[in-house]
Short mmCIF file of C-alpha atoms in Angstrom, two decimals:
data_model
loop_
_atom_site.label_atom_id
_atom_site.label_comp_id
_atom_site.label_asym_id
_atom_site.label_seq_id
_atom_site.Cartn_x
_atom_site.Cartn_y
_atom_site.Cartn_z
CA MET A 972 -162.27 43.26 36.09
CA GLU A 973 -164.03 41.89 33.05
CA TYR A 974 -163.14 38.79 31.12
CA ILE A 975 -163.64 38.24 27.40
CA ARG A 976 -162.76 35.20 25.31
CA PRO A 977 -162.71 36.24 21.65
CA GLN A 978 -163.28 33.56 19.04
CA ASN A 979 -160.99 34.76 16.27
CA LEU A 980 -158.23 37.18 15.33
CA LYS A 981 -160.66 39.81 14.09
CA GLU A 982 -162.46 39.88 17.43
CA ILE A 983 -159.17 40.15 19.34
CA LEU A 984 -158.06 43.13 17.26
CA HIS A 985 -161.44 44.81 17.66
CA LEU A 986 -161.34 44.35 21.44
CA MET A 987 -157.78 45.67 21.72
CA LYS A 988 -158.72 48.73 19.72
CA GLN A 989 -161.78 49.28 21.85
CA TRP A 990 -160.11 48.84 25.26
CA LYS A 991 -156.54 49.94 24.47
CA LYS A 992 -154.58 50.52 27.70
CA LYS A 993 -157.34 49.10 29.86
CA ALA A 994 -156.94 45.64 28.37
CA THR A 995 -154.35 42.93 28.92
CA LEU A 996 -154.01 39.99 26.56
CA ILE A 997 -153.56 36.67 28.31
CA ALA A 998 -152.38 33.48 26.60
CA GLY A 999 -150.35 30.97 28.64
CA GLY A 1000 -150.58 33.31 31.62
CA THR A 1001 -147.21 32.37 33.11
CA ASN A 1002 -146.16 36.05 33.10
CA VAL A 1003 -149.57 37.74 33.31
CA ILE A 1004 -150.91 35.79 36.32
CA PRO A 1005 -147.95 36.55 38.64
CA ASP A 1006 -148.21 40.21 37.50
CA LEU A 1007 -151.93 40.24 38.30
CA ARG A 1008 -151.27 38.73 41.72
CA ALA A 1009 -148.54 41.22 42.51
CA ARG A 1010 -150.81 44.03 41.23
CA ALA A 1011 -148.01 45.00 38.87
CA ILE A 1012 -150.77 45.28 36.25
CA ARG A 1013 -154.36 46.37 36.92
CA PRO A 1014 -156.30 45.81 33.71
CA GLU A 1015 -160.02 46.53 33.48
CA VAL A 1016 -160.47 43.70 31.04
CA LEU A 1017 -158.64 40.46 30.39
CA ILE A 1018 -158.74 39.28 26.80
CA ASP A 1019 -158.13 35.54 26.98
CA ILE A 1020 -156.75 34.12 23.75
CA SER A 1021 -155.42 30.88 25.26
CA GLN A 1022 -158.04 28.65 23.68
CA LEU A 1023 -157.75 29.99 20.12
CA LYS A 1024 -156.58 26.87 18.33
CA GLY A 1025 -156.00 28.59 15.00
CA LEU A 1026 -152.95 30.44 16.31
CA SER A 1027 -151.13 27.33 17.49
CA TYR A 1028 -149.17 25.67 14.69
CA ILE A 1029 -145.70 24.87 13.38
CA LYS A 1030 -145.58 24.74 9.58
CA GLU A 1031 -142.75 24.68 7.08
CA ASP A 1032 -142.29 25.76 3.52
CA LYS A 1033 -139.19 25.51 1.39
CA LYS A 1034 -137.13 28.11 3.19
CA LYS A 1035 -138.94 29.01 6.39
CA ILE A 1036 -140.68 27.72 9.48
CA HIS A 1037 -143.92 29.44 10.50
CA ILE A 1038 -144.73 29.31 14.19
CA GLY A 1039 -148.17 30.43 15.38
CA ALA A 1040 -148.23 32.89 18.28
CA LEU A 1041 -149.90 30.48 20.70
CA THR A 1042 -147.51 27.59 20.12
CA THR A 1043 -146.34 26.48 23.55
CA VAL A 1044 -142.70 26.32 24.54
CA SER A 1045 -143.10 22.53 25.04
CA GLU A 1046 -144.25 22.27 21.44
CA LEU A 1047 -141.20 24.26 20.29
CA ALA A 1048 -138.95 21.87 22.21
CA SER A 1049 -140.53 18.68 20.86
CA SER A 1050 -141.37 19.70 17.28
CA LYS A 1051 -139.64 17.55 14.67
CA ILE A 1052 -139.67 20.44 12.21
CA ILE A 1053 -137.89 22.77 14.63
CA GLN A 1054 -135.48 20.08 15.79
CA LYS A 1055 -134.52 19.51 12.19
CA TRP A 1056 -134.42 23.06 10.81
CA ALA A 1057 -133.76 25.25 13.85
CA PRO A 1058 -132.33 23.01 16.57
CA LEU A 1059 -131.02 26.09 18.34
CA LEU A 1060 -134.61 27.09 19.15
CA SER A 1061 -135.66 23.69 20.47
CA GLU A 1062 -132.49 23.52 22.57
CA ALA A 1063 -133.27 26.88 24.19
CA ALA A 1064 -137.00 26.13 24.56
CA ASN A 1065 -136.05 23.06 26.56
CA GLN A 1066 -134.38 25.29 29.13
CA LEU A 1067 -137.16 27.82 29.66
CA GLY A 1068 -138.72 27.79 33.13
CA ASN A 1069 -139.69 24.21 33.96
CA PRO A 1070 -141.76 21.52 32.23
CA LEU A 1071 -145.04 22.65 33.85
CA VAL A 1072 -144.44 26.24 32.78
CA ARG A 1073 -143.39 25.14 29.29
CA ASN A 1074 -146.75 23.40 28.84
CA ARG A 1075 -148.50 26.78 29.25
CA ALA A 1076 -146.02 29.46 28.14
CA THR A 1077 -146.28 30.52 24.50
CA ILE A 1078 -143.65 31.79 22.07
CA ALA A 1079 -145.48 35.09 21.55
CA GLY A 1080 -145.90 35.58 25.29
CA ASN A 1081 -142.22 35.04 25.92
CA LEU A 1082 -141.35 37.60 23.24
CA ALA A 1083 -144.07 40.17 23.97
CA ASP A 1084 -143.11 40.19 27.66
CA GLY A 1085 -139.86 41.75 26.45
CA SER A 1086 -137.64 40.36 29.18
CA PRO A 1087 -133.92 40.96 28.52
CA ALA A 1088 -133.46 37.32 29.58
CA ALA A 1089 -136.21 35.82 27.36
CA ASP A 1090 -135.14 32.27 26.54
CA THR A 1091 -136.71 32.14 23.08
CA ALA A 1092 -135.48 35.62 22.05
CA VAL A 1093 -131.79 34.77 22.23
CA PRO A 1094 -131.81 31.85 19.73
CA LEU A 1095 -134.33 33.68 17.53
CA LEU A 1096 -131.87 36.60 17.29
CA ALA A 1097 -129.12 34.26 16.10
CA LEU A 1098 -131.59 32.67 13.67
CA GLU A 1099 -132.65 36.11 12.36
CA ALA A 1100 -136.33 35.43 12.92
CA ILE A 1101 -139.09 37.75 11.78
CA ILE A 1102 -142.00 38.73 14.01
CA VAL A 1103 -145.34 39.06 12.24
CA ILE A 1104 -147.35 41.75 14.01
CA GLN A 1105 -151.06 42.13 13.46
CA GLY A 1106 -152.72 45.45 14.17
CA GLY A 1107 -154.71 47.62 11.79
CA LYS A 1108 -152.64 45.92 9.16
CA GLU A 1109 -150.07 43.19 9.19
CA LYS A 1110 -146.37 44.01 9.33
CA GLN A 1111 -143.14 42.09 9.64
CA VAL A 1112 -140.42 43.21 12.02
CA PRO A 1113 -136.98 41.59 12.15
CA ILE A 1114 -136.42 40.39 15.71
CA HIS A 1115 -133.37 42.60 16.26
CA GLN A 1116 -135.71 45.60 15.90
CA PHE A 1117 -138.51 44.14 18.03
CA PHE A 1118 -137.10 44.77 21.51
CA VAL A 1119 -136.82 48.33 22.77
CA GLY A 1120 -135.81 48.11 26.44
CA PRO A 1121 -136.57 46.20 29.64
CA ASN A 1122 -140.08 44.76 29.15
CA GLN A 1123 -140.58 47.07 26.19
CA THR A 1124 -141.14 46.08 22.59
CA VAL A 1125 -142.35 47.84 19.46
CA LEU A 1126 -145.84 46.37 20.01
CA LYS A 1127 -148.53 49.04 20.33
CA ARG A 1128 -151.58 48.70 22.57
CA ASP A 1129 -153.75 47.52 19.69
CA GLU A 1130 -151.22 45.13 18.16
CA MET A 1131 -150.32 41.52 18.81
CA ILE A 1132 -147.84 38.95 17.58
CA LYS A 1133 -149.51 36.65 15.09
CA GLU A 1134 -146.63 34.50 13.95
CA VAL A 1135 -142.88 34.05 14.18
CA ILE A 1136 -141.05 33.21 10.96
CA VAL A 1137 -137.73 31.42 11.28
CA PRO A 1138 -135.52 30.98 8.20
CA LYS A 1139 -134.46 27.34 7.96
CA CYS A 1140 -130.88 26.78 9.08
CA ASN A 1141 -128.34 25.66 6.54
CA PRO A 1142 -127.96 21.93 7.38
CA ASN A 1143 -124.21 22.47 7.66
CA ALA A 1144 -124.61 25.28 10.18
CA LYS A 1145 -123.44 24.56 13.69
CA THR A 1146 -125.47 26.00 16.53
CA ALA A 1147 -125.36 26.02 20.31
CA TYR A 1148 -127.22 27.67 23.18
CA PHE A 1149 -125.77 28.03 26.65
CA LYS A 1150 -127.71 29.41 29.56
CA LEU A 1151 -126.22 30.18 32.93
CA GLY A 1152 -128.78 30.30 35.72
CA LEU A 1153 -128.52 30.02 39.46
CA ARG A 1154 -129.84 26.47 39.24
CA ASN A 1155 -130.57 24.03 36.42
CA SER A 1156 -134.36 24.26 36.36
CA MET A 1157 -136.77 27.16 36.94
CA ALA A 1158 -133.99 29.66 36.48
CA VAL A 1159 -134.04 33.10 34.94
CA SER A 1160 -130.87 33.50 32.87
CA VAL A 1161 -127.92 35.25 34.45
CA VAL A 1162 -126.29 35.17 31.03
CA SER A 1163 -127.36 33.28 27.92
CA ILE A 1164 -125.68 33.02 24.53
CA ALA A 1165 -126.84 31.47 21.25
CA VAL A 1166 -124.45 30.98 18.36
CA LEU A 1167 -124.96 30.00 14.74
CA MET A 1168 -121.89 29.42 12.58
CA GLU A 1169 -121.42 28.30 9.02
CA MET A 1170 -117.93 26.96 8.52
CA GLU A 1171 -115.83 25.76 5.66
CA LYS A 1172 -113.21 23.68 7.43
CA THR A 1173 -111.65 26.30 9.69
CA PHE A 1174 -112.94 29.30 7.76
CA CYS A 1175 -115.99 31.04 9.18
CA LYS A 1176 -118.47 31.99 6.46
CA LYS A 1177 -121.26 33.22 8.68
CA ALA A 1178 -121.60 33.99 12.39
CA ARG A 1179 -124.70 35.08 14.30
CA ILE A 1180 -124.63 35.59 18.04
CA GLY A 1181 -127.56 36.36 20.35
CA CYS A 1182 -127.09 37.35 24.01
CA GLY A 1183 -129.59 37.46 26.87
CA ALA A 1184 -129.61 39.16 30.29
CA VAL A 1185 -126.54 41.27 29.54
CA ALA A 1186 -128.20 44.44 28.20
CA PRO A 1187 -131.54 46.28 28.58
CA LYS A 1188 -132.89 43.94 25.89
CA PRO A 1189 -131.84 40.70 24.19
CA ILE A 1190 -129.10 41.70 21.74
CA ARG A 1191 -126.94 40.58 18.84
CA ALA A 1192 -123.17 40.74 19.39
CA TYR A 1193 -122.45 42.40 16.04
CA ARG A 1194 -118.81 43.19 16.75
CA ILE A 1195 -118.04 39.56 17.54
CA GLU A 1196 -119.93 38.44 14.43
CA GLU A 1197 -117.76 40.76 12.33
CA MET A 1198 -114.58 39.52 13.96
CA LEU A 1199 -115.49 35.95 13.08
CA GLU A 1200 -117.16 36.25 9.70
CA ASN A 1201 -114.90 35.71 6.69
CA HIS A 1202 -111.98 34.90 8.92
CA GLU A 1203 -109.89 31.87 9.60
CA LEU A 1204 -110.77 30.65 13.08
CA THR A 1205 -107.69 30.54 15.21
CA GLU A 1206 -107.18 30.14 18.94
CA ARG A 1207 -106.00 33.73 18.95
CA LEU A 1208 -109.12 35.06 17.23
CA LEU A 1209 -111.38 33.14 19.61
CA ARG A 1210 -109.49 34.56 22.57
CA ALA A 1211 -109.83 38.05 21.13
CA CYS A 1212 -113.61 37.51 20.73
CA CYS A 1213 -113.94 36.43 24.36
CA GLU A 1214 -112.04 39.52 25.44
CA THR A 1215 -114.15 41.81 23.26
CA ILE A 1216 -117.59 40.56 24.29
CA GLY A 1217 -117.36 42.60 27.51
CA LYS A 1218 -117.41 45.77 25.40
CA GLU A 1219 -120.48 44.64 23.46
CA ILE A 1220 -122.68 44.23 26.51
CA SER A 1221 -124.02 46.52 29.21
CA PRO A 1222 -125.25 44.31 32.02
CA ILE A 1223 -126.74 45.51 35.30
CA SER A 1224 -126.38 44.21 38.83
CA ASP A 1225 -129.57 42.69 40.18
CA ILE A 1226 -130.81 40.08 42.62
CA ARG A 1227 -129.28 37.29 40.53
CA ALA A 1228 -125.81 38.58 39.73
CA SER A 1229 -123.55 41.60 39.65
CA LYS A 1230 -122.64 43.37 36.46
CA GLU A 1231 -118.98 42.34 36.91
CA TYR A 1232 -119.96 38.67 37.24
CA ARG A 1233 -122.18 38.86 34.17
CA THR A 1234 -119.39 40.44 32.13
CA GLU A 1235 -116.95 37.74 33.20
CA MET A 1236 -119.47 34.95 32.54
CA ALA A 1237 -120.41 36.30 29.10
CA SER A 1238 -116.80 35.74 28.12
CA VAL A 1239 -116.75 32.24 29.63
CA LEU A 1240 -120.03 31.28 27.97
CA LEU A 1241 -118.88 32.59 24.60
CA LYS A 1242 -115.75 30.44 24.91
CA ARG A 1243 -117.88 27.38 25.69
CA VAL A 1244 -120.38 27.86 22.84
CA MET A 1245 -117.58 28.53 20.39
CA LYS A 1246 -115.82 25.39 21.53
CA ARG A 1247 -118.96 23.39 20.90
CA VAL A 1248 -119.71 24.78 17.46
CA THR A 1249 -116.15 24.52 16.22
CA GLN A 1250 -115.51 20.96 17.37
CA MET B 1194 -164.88 48.45 47.00
CA LYS B 1195 -165.40 47.45 43.42
CA VAL B 1196 -167.06 44.06 43.15
CA SER B 1197 -165.52 41.94 40.45
CA LYS B 1198 -167.85 40.48 37.88
CA THR B 1199 -168.36 36.71 37.94
CA TYR B 1200 -168.60 34.30 35.04
CA PRO B 1201 -169.96 30.76 34.76
CA LEU B 1202 -167.34 28.03 34.68
CA LYS B 1203 -167.74 24.40 33.63
CA LEU B 1204 -164.92 22.00 34.36
CA ASN B 1205 -164.57 18.28 33.89
CA VAL B 1206 -162.81 17.25 37.09
CA ASN B 1207 -161.70 13.62 37.18
CA GLY B 1208 -164.45 12.69 34.73
CA GLU B 1209 -167.29 14.61 36.37
CA TRP B 1210 -168.63 17.94 35.13
CA LYS B 1211 -168.59 20.63 37.83
CA LYS B 1212 -169.96 24.15 37.71
CA ALA B 1213 -169.00 27.34 39.54
CA GLU B 1214 -169.35 31.12 39.28
CA VAL B 1215 -165.90 32.65 39.36
CA THR B 1216 -164.16 36.00 38.98
CA PRO B 1217 -161.53 36.41 36.26
CA ARG B 1218 -158.78 36.83 38.86
CA GLU B 1219 -159.37 33.41 40.46
CA THR B 1220 -156.79 30.80 39.57
CA LEU B 1221 -157.61 27.21 38.78
CA LEU B 1222 -155.83 26.33 42.04
CA HIS B 1223 -158.10 28.59 44.09
CA VAL B 1224 -161.28 27.32 42.46
CA MET B 1225 -160.27 23.67 42.84
CA ARG B 1226 -159.52 24.05 46.54
CA GLU B 1227 -161.97 26.67 47.78
CA ARG B 1228 -165.00 26.11 45.58
CA LEU B 1229 -164.84 22.51 44.43
CA SER B 1230 -163.27 21.04 47.62
CA HIS B 1231 -160.43 19.38 45.71
CA THR B 1232 -157.90 20.00 48.45
CA GLU B 1233 -155.61 17.30 47.06
CA VAL B 1234 -154.40 20.10 44.78
CA LYS B 1235 -151.80 21.69 47.07
CA GLU B 1236 -150.84 25.33 47.30
CA GLY B 1237 -147.10 25.80 47.71
CA CYS B 1238 -145.58 28.97 46.34
CA GLY B 1239 -148.58 30.14 44.32
CA LYS B 1240 -146.37 31.49 41.55
CA GLY B 1241 -145.21 28.56 39.48
CA ASP B 1242 -141.95 27.79 41.24
CA CYS B 1243 -142.75 24.59 43.16
CA GLY B 1244 -145.18 22.37 41.24
CA ALA B 1245 -147.20 21.37 44.34
CA CYS B 1246 -150.41 22.40 42.55
CA ALA B 1247 -149.77 20.41 39.37
CA VAL B 1248 -152.89 19.07 37.63
CA LEU B 1249 -153.34 17.51 34.21
CA LEU B 1250 -155.10 20.02 31.97
CA ASP B 1251 -156.23 18.25 28.83
CA GLY B 1252 -153.65 15.58 29.62
CA LYS B 1253 -150.68 17.85 30.19
CA PRO B 1254 -149.19 18.66 33.59
CA VAL B 1255 -149.47 22.39 34.38
CA ASN B 1256 -149.30 24.59 37.46
CA ALA B 1257 -152.90 25.26 38.59
CA CYS B 1258 -151.66 28.49 40.20
CA LEU B 1259 -150.46 29.78 36.82
CA THR B 1260 -153.75 29.08 35.07
CA LEU B 1261 -156.87 31.17 35.52
CA ALA B 1262 -159.91 29.05 36.28
CA LEU B 1263 -161.72 30.57 33.30
CA GLN B 1264 -158.87 29.57 31.01
CA ALA B 1265 -159.65 25.94 31.85
CA ASP B 1266 -163.35 26.36 31.03
CA GLY B 1267 -164.74 23.35 29.17
CA GLN B 1268 -161.55 21.34 29.62
CA ARG B 1269 -160.58 18.16 31.44
CA VAL B 1270 -158.77 18.51 34.75
CA VAL B 1271 -157.24 15.47 36.43
CA THR B 1272 -156.02 15.67 40.03
CA LEU B 1273 -154.29 13.13 42.25
CA LYS B 1274 -157.69 11.68 43.19
CA GLY B 1275 -158.47 11.16 39.52
CA ILE B 1276 -155.34 9.07 39.13
CA GLY B 1277 -156.13 6.69 41.98
CA THR B 1278 -157.84 6.42 45.36
CA PRO B 1279 -156.92 4.61 48.62
CA ASP B 1280 -159.22 1.74 47.55
CA LYS B 1281 -157.92 1.64 44.02
CA PRO B 1282 -154.43 3.11 43.97
CA HIS B 1283 -152.54 3.72 40.75
CA PRO B 1284 -149.17 1.91 40.41
CA LEU B 1285 -147.49 5.31 40.84
CA GLN B 1286 -149.17 5.79 44.20
CA GLU B 1287 -148.29 2.24 45.27
CA SER B 1288 -144.65 2.59 44.32
CA PHE B 1289 -144.35 6.02 46.00
CA ILE B 1290 -145.46 4.37 49.25
CA LYS B 1291 -143.37 1.23 48.79
CA LYS B 1292 -140.18 3.08 47.86
CA GLY B 1293 -140.47 5.64 50.66
CA ALA B 1294 -140.80 8.44 48.11
CA ILE B 1295 -143.18 10.25 50.46
CA GLN B 1296 -141.86 11.89 53.58
CA CYS B 1297 -143.79 15.01 54.58
CA GLY B 1298 -146.05 14.36 51.60
CA PHE B 1299 -146.70 17.93 50.56
CA CYS B 1300 -145.09 17.60 47.12
CA SER B 1301 -146.44 14.10 46.45
CA ALA B 1302 -149.74 15.09 44.85
CA GLY B 1303 -148.07 17.36 42.30
CA MET B 1304 -145.20 14.94 41.86
CA ILE B 1305 -147.51 12.01 41.04
CA VAL B 1306 -149.64 14.13 38.69
CA THR B 1307 -146.49 15.24 36.84
CA ALA B 1308 -145.22 11.66 36.72
CA LYS B 1309 -148.57 10.51 35.29
CA GLY B 1310 -148.25 13.15 32.57
CA LEU B 1311 -144.80 11.80 31.76
CA LEU B 1312 -145.75 8.10 31.67
CA ASP B 1313 -148.81 8.78 29.49
CA LYS B 1314 -146.46 10.29 26.92
CA ASN B 1315 -143.37 8.18 27.49
CA PRO B 1316 -144.03 4.72 29.03
CA LYS B 1317 -140.33 3.89 29.23
CA PRO B 1318 -138.49 6.98 30.46
CA SER B 1319 -134.81 6.91 31.39
CA ARG B 1320 -133.73 8.17 34.82
CA GLU B 1321 -132.53 11.33 33.18
CA GLU B 1322 -135.89 11.86 31.45
CA ILE B 1323 -137.71 11.31 34.76
CA GLY B 1324 -135.42 13.84 36.46
CA LYS B 1325 -136.06 16.35 33.73
CA ALA B 1326 -139.84 15.80 33.81
CA ILE B 1327 -140.05 16.48 37.56
CA SER B 1328 -137.63 19.42 37.47
CA GLY B 1329 -140.56 21.79 38.04
CA ASN B 1330 -141.62 19.95 41.20
CA LEU B 1331 -139.76 20.78 44.39
CA CYS B 1332 -139.31 18.22 47.15
CA ARG B 1333 -137.46 19.38 50.26
CA CYS B 1334 -137.35 16.00 52.05
CA THR B 1335 -136.33 13.11 49.85
CA GLY B 1336 -133.54 14.43 47.68
CA TYR B 1337 -135.51 13.05 44.68
CA LYS B 1338 -133.68 9.71 44.55
CA LYS B 1339 -136.59 7.71 45.92
CA ILE B 1340 -139.10 9.64 43.84
CA ILE B 1341 -137.20 8.84 40.66
CA GLU B 1342 -136.95 5.17 41.71
CA ALA B 1343 -140.68 5.07 42.45
CA ILE B 1344 -141.57 6.50 39.03
CA GLU B 1345 -139.19 4.05 37.36
CA GLU B 1346 -140.79 1.13 39.21
CA ALA B 1347 -144.32 2.27 38.40
CA ALA B 1348 -143.39 2.60 34.73
CA LEU B 1349 -142.08 -0.98 34.74
CA LYS B 1350 -145.23 -2.25 36.44
CA LEU B 1351 -147.48 -0.41 33.99
CA ARG B 1352 -145.58 -1.84 31.04
CA ARG B 1353 -145.89 -5.36 32.49
CA THR B 1354 -149.66 -5.14 33.09
CA LYS B 1355 -150.09 -3.75 29.60
CA ASN B 1356 -148.15 -6.69 28.15
CA ASP B 1357 -150.14 -9.20 30.24
CA ARG B 1358 -153.38 -7.90 28.82
CA ARG B 1359 -152.24 -8.52 25.28
#
């Protein structure tokens, strides 16, 4: 296996084009290294982008936050800009893996891995983030179109994530992220839910709900959003939402939990996040 | 069998520059232990679940098993021995001994490295913050209570010596 450390974006793109399937990009390495060890991937060349400083940043303009691909999950959790304008993302980042992993893992790596349980994907779905993909040319893909299936995204062999754009949250918006794992730290989600709500007293003006580990990819719960949006929030409506979420999801049984348990817990978690955002 | 290509590696380990020829597949953990004789970096699970191999990479605690050696090229690595030695122990090491925070001792190296990373950033952590900071480090003997107490005591001692110097 060969090892190359490109110095800039142009070199990375050139190398990916040249090596295509034979290459694996490595940034934080928290997914790639276990895969290499398990021989789940057998690249001929590793393209190491971990030391490219230019792709690690958190910037803001009037309406959006721009997050560079190599920004670590720790940086997402501790960034003042994100805490202020997208607290949902910092809350979720704080629950990814463990502190040692968070110091290496990057936002782009977490997304490009395409795990249905990806901790950053779920809040970014509720925040309606945009993924900036760089290949031959640059394109922007809304995050709900980014994931295709288990560990599959729209990324082609010669493309990479360059940036994640997050629209700033309305300061009046209420958000919450709940993750159920088998333990409190170092856990892969059994079910995770992120909610963003804009309320006018008890009237719901906007609702966005992201769900993890309950479908082949991280998903939005559109039906629940529709039930809530432009409606008066009543106990009855909330109960109906919790009953409906089971129909929105298609979980599988795996080593962590059965599909029945996940379905039941999705409803419980939705109840808890809704309780938090409406209080 | 295909022989993997090797690449030159330069690491600053505990303040000293070290060189090695390594393959891309080798982790920082493997190179530290097998090539540079830094066996104070412990191998537990080898896949990022236990924190026994924690080192400070450019000041931040990371799992050496989840970092390729070449990814650390040109950077500063601090191990337990870089924090303190038997002749000149760091307050963290002293308080771990005093508080009985070490039983079998296998997690201690990673635990102290992680704690050092925390105290460098946050000299006055709450118990909850300490618990959160070491949540990637498994200890199967102590139940964490004594470890948390030891880190708390070391933090206090470090703050006092800092104040005395002023």
